[in-house]
Tab-separated table of C-alpha atoms and ligand atoms in Angstrom:
chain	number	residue	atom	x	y	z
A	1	UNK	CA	-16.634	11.674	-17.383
A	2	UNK	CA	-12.887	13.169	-16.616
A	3	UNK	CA	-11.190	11.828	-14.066
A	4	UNK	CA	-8.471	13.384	-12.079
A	5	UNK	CA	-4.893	11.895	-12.933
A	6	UNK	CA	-3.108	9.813	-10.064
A	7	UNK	CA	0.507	9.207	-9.409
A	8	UNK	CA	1.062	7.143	-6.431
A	9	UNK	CA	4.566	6.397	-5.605
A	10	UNK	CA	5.212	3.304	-3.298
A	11	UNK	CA	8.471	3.448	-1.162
A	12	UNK	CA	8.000	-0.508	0.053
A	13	UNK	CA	10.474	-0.787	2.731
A	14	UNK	CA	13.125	2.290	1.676
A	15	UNK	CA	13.646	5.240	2.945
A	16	UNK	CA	14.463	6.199	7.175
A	17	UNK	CA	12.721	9.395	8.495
A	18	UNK	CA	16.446	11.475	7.326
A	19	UNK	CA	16.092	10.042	3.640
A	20	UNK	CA	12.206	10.835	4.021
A	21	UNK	CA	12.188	14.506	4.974
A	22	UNK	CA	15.640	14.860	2.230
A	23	UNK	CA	12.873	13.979	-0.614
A	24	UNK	CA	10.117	15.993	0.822
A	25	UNK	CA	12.377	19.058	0.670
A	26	UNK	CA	13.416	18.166	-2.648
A	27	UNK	CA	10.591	17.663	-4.061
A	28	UNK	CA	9.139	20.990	-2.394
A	29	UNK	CA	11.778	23.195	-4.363
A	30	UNK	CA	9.701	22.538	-7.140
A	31	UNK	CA	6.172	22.482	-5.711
A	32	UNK	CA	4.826	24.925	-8.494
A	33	UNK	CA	4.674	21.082	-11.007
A	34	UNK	CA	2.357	19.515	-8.418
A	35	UNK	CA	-0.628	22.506	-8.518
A	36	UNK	CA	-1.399	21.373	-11.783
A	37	UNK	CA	-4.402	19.415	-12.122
A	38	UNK	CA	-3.755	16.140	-11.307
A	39	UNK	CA	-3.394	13.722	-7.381
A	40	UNK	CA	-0.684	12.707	-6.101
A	41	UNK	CA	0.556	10.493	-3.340
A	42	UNK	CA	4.009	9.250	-1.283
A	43	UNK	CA	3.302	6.503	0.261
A	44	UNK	CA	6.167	5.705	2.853
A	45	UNK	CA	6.992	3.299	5.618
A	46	UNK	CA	4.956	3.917	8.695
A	47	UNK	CA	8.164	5.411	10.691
A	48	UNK	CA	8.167	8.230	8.025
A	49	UNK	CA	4.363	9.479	7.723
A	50	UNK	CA	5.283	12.000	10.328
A	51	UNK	CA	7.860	13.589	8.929
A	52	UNK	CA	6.341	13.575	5.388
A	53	UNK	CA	2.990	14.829	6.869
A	54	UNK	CA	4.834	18.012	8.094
A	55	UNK	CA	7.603	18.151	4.997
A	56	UNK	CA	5.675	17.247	1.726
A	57	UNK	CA	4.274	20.104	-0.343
A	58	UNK	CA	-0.083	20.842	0.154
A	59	UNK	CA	-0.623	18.983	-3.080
A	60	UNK	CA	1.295	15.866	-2.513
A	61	UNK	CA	-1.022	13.859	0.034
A	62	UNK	CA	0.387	11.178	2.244
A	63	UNK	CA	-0.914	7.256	1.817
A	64	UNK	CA	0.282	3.964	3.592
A	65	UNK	CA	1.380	0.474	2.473
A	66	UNK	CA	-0.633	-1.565	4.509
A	67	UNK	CA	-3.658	-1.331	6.970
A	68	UNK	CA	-5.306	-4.255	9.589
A	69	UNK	CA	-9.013	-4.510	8.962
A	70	UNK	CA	-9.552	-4.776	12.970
A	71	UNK	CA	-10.391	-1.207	14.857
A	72	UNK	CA	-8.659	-1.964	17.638
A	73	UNK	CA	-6.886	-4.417	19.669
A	74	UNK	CA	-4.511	-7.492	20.726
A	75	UNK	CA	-2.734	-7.567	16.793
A	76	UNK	CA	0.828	-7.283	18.099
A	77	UNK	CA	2.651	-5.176	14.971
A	78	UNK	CA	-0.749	-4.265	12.990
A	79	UNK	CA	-2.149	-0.659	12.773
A	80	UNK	CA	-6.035	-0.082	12.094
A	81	UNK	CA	-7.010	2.650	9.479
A	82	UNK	CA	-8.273	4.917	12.085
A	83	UNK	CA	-4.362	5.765	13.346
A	84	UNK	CA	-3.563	6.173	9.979
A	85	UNK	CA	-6.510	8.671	9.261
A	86	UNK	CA	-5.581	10.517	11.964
A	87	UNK	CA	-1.859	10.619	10.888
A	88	UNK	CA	-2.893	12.634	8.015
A	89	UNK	CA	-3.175	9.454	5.734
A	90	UNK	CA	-5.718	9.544	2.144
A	91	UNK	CA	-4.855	6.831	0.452
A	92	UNK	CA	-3.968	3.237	2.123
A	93	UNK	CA	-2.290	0.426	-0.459
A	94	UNK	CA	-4.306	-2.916	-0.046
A	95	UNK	CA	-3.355	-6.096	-1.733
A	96	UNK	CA	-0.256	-5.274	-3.361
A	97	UNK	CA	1.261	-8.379	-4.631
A	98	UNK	CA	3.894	-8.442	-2.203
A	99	UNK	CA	1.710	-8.598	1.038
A	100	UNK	CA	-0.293	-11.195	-1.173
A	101	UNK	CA	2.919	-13.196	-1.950
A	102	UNK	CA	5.028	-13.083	0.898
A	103	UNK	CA	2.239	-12.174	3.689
A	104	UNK	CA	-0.450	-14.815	2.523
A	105	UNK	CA	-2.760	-12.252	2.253
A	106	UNK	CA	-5.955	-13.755	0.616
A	107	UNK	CA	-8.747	-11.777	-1.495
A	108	UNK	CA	-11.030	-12.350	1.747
A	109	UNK	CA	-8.465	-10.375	4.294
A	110	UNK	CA	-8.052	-7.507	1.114
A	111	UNK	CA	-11.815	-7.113	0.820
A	112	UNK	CA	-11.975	-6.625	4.575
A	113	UNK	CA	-8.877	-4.523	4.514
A	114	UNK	CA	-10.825	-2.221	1.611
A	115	UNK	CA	-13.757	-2.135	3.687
A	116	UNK	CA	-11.936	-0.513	6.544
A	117	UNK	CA	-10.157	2.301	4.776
A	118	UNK	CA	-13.171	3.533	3.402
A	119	UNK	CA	-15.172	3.546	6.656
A	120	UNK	CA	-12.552	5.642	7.987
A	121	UNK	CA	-12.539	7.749	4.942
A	122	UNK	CA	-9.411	7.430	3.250
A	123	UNK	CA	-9.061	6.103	-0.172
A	124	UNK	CA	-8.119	2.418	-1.002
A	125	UNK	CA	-5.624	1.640	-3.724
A	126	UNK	CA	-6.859	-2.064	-4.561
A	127	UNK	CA	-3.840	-3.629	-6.369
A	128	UNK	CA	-4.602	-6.807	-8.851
A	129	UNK	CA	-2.634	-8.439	-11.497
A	130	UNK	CA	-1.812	-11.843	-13.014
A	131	UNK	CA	1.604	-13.287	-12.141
A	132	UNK	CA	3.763	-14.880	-15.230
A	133	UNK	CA	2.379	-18.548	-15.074
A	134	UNK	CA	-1.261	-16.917	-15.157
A	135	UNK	CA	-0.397	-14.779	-18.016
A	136	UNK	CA	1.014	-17.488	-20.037
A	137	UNK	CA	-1.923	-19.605	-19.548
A	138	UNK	CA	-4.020	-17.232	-21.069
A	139	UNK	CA	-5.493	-16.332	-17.670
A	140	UNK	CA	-5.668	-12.350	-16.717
A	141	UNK	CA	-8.625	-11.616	-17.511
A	142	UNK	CA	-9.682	-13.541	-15.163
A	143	UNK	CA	-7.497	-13.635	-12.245
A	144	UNK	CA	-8.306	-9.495	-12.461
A	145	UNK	CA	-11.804	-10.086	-12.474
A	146	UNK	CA	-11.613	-12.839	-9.860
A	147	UNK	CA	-9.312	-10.356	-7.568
A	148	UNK	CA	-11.542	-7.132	-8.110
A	149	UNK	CA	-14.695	-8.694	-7.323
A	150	UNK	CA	-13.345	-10.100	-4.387
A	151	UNK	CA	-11.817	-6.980	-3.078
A	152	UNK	CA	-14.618	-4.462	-3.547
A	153	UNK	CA	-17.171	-7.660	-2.622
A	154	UNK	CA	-18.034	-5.628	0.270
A	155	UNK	CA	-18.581	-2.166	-0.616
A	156	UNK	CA	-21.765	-0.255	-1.839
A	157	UNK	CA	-22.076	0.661	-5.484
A	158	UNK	CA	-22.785	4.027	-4.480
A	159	UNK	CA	-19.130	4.057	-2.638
A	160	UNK	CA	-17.497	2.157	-5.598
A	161	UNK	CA	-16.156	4.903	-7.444
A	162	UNK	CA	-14.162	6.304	-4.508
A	163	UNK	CA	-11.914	3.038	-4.763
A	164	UNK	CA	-8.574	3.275	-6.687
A	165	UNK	CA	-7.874	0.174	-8.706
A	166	UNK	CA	-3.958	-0.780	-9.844
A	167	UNK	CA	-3.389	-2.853	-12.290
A	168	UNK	CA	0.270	-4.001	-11.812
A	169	UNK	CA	1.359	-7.866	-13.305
A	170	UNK	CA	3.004	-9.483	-10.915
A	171	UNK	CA	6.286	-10.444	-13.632
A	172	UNK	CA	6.091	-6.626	-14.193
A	173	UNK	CA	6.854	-5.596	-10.949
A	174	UNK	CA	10.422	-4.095	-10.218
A	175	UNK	CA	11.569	-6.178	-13.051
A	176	UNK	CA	12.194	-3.454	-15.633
A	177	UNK	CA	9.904	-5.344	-18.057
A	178	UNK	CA	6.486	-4.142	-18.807
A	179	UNK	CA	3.570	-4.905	-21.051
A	180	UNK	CA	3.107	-3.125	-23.986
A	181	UNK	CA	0.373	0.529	-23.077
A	182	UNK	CA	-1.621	-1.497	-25.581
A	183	UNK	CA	-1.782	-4.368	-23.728
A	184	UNK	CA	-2.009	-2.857	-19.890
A	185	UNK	CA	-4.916	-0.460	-21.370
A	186	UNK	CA	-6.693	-3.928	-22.546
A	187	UNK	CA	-6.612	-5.263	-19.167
A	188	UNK	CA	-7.286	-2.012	-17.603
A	189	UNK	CA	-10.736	-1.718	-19.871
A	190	UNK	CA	-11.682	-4.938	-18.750
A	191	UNK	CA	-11.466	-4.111	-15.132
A	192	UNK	CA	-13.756	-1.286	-15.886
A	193	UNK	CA	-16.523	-3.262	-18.096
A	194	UNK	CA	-16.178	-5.788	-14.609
A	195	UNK	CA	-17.064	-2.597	-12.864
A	196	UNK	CA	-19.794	-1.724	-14.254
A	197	UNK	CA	-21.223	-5.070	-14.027
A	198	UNK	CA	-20.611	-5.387	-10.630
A	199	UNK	CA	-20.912	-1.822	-9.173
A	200	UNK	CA	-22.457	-0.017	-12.005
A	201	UNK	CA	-22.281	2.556	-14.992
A	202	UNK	CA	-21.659	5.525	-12.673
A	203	UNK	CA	-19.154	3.764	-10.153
A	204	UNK	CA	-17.563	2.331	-13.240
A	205	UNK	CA	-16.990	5.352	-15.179
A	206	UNK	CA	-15.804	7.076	-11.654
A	207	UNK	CA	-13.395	4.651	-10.511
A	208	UNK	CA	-9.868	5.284	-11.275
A	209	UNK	CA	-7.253	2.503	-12.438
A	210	UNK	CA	-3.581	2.766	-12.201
A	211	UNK	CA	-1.077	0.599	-14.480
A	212	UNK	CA	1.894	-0.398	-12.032
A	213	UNK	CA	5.028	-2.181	-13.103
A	214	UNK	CA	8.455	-0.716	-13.660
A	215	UNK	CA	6.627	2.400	-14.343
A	216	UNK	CA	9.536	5.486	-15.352
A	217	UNK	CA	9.001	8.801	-16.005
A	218	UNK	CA	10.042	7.563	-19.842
A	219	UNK	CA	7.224	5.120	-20.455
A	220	UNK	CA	4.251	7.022	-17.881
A	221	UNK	CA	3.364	8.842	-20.832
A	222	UNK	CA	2.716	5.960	-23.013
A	223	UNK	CA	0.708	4.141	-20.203
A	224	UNK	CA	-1.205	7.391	-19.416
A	225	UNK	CA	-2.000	7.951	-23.279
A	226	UNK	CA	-4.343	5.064	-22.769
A	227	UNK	CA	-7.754	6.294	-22.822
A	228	UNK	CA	-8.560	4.273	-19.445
A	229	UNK	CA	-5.205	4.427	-17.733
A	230	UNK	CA	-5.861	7.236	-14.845
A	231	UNK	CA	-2.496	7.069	-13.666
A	232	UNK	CA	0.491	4.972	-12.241
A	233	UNK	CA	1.599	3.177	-8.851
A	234	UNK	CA	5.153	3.437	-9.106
A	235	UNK	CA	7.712	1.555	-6.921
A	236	UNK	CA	11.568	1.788	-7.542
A	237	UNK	CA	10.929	5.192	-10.081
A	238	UNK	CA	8.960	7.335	-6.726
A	239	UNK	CA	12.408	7.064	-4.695
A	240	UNK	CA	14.225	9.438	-6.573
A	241	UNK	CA	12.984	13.163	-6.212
A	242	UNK	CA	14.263	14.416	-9.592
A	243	UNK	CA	12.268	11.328	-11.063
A	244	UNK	CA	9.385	12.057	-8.859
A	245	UNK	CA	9.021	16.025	-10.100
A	246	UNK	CA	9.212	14.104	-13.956
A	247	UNK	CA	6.780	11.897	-13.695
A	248	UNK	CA	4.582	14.362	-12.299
A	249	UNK	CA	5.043	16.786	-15.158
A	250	UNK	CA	4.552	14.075	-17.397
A	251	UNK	CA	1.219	13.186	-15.249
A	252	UNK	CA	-0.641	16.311	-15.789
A	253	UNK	CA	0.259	16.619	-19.407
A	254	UNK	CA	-2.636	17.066	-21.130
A	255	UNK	CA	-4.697	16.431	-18.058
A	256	UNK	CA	-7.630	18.843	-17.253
A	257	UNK	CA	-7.380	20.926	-14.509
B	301	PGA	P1	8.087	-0.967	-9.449
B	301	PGA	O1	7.006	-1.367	-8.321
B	301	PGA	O2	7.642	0.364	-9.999
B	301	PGA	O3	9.390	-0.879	-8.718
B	301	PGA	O4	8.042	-2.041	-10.489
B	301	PGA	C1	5.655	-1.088	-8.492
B	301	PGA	C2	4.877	-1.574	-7.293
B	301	PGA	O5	5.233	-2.624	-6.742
B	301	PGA	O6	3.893	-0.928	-6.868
């Protein structure tokens, strides 16, 4: 089965509502590269879904960092997936490595977190990925496995292939070192095959996984030439417009309409 392309840039905690809406425009004076046939997504601070929602190009759709699994209620700070559906959000971030690292957040809150983006009806990006202790101990495999079971635990196998997966090791991340495409398509084709087991053949050969780690519009193309690679969460690369507009171009190289 072909599955759409995906380039999901992740603005972490950059960017005011000025520096927002400067990128937007940027990136709109070449909106022609993003009708191509491929996804894409800008995933920005909360302050700056507004202005990106009114701003961004049609074909650049808006996601979030971060979601709270509750509908409603006394969670001083926390926003629920139904405000950010009706922001204009599509695609909601759970589990990056940061909110697991520095925010405690287990595989039990991400499952729940998944749970609620997709009953609002956006799309979850479920991050995974071993950190550089787990790698050198021979472990990704199965700290992916461990960390994609447990975040799509809760969701139907008819709903499975809706979910975004992104592969991004931990060491890789905003350190300007990378695996080899070789290597991040290995892992990636394991998280499928752990797919299928779990979810099944359809949801598995549906569900699209992102490599993420110091991703640049130079080495996207090599991660993308990967027959299971579907794309790329991209962190420090997604800030810069010009670099934005390149990656995208490199995106839907080759990628069916
Ligand atoms: P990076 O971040 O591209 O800056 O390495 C990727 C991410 O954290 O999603």
């Amino acid at each position: 089965m072909t599955r759409r392309r995906l380039l999901a840039g992740n603005w972490k905690m950059n960017k005011t509502v000025a520096e927002a809406r400067a990128f937007a425009e940027a990136i709109g004076r070449r909106a022609e590269v993003f009708e191509a046939g491929a996804d894409f997504v800008v995933c920005p601070p909360f302050t700056a879904l507004h202005v990106l929602r009114v701003t961004l190009p049609a074909r650049v759709a808006l996601g979030a960092q971060n979601v709270h699994f509750e509908e409603r209620g006394a969670f001083t700070g926390e926003v629920s997936a139904e405000m950010l559906a009706e922001a204009g959000v599509r695609y909601v971030i759970v589990g990056h490595s940061e909110r697991r690292h520095l925010f405690g957040e287990t595989d039990a809150v991400v499952e729940k977190k998944v749970t609620a983006v997709l009953h609002a009806g956006m799309t979850p990006i479920l991050c995974v990925g071993e950190d550089l202790r787990e790698r050198q101990l021979g472990h990704t495999e199965r700290v992916v496995e461990r960390q994609t079971k447990a975040g799509l635990a809760g969701v139907d196998p008819g709903r499975a292939g809706e979910v975004v997966v992104a592969y991004e090791p931990v060491w890789a991340i905003g350190s300007g070192q990378t695996p080899t495409p070789e290597d991040a398509g290995r892992v990636v084709a394991h998280i499928r095959r752990v797919m299928e087991r779990e979810k099944g053949a359809e949801a598995a050969s549906r569900v699209r996984i992102l490599y993420g780690g110091s991703v640049t519009a130079d080495n996207l193309g090599a991660f993308v030439a990967e027959a299971d690679i579907d794309g790329a969460l991209v962190g420090g690369a997604s800030l810069n417009p010009d670099g934005f507009v390149r990656m995208a171009e490199v995106i839907t190289k080759g990628a069916s309409a």
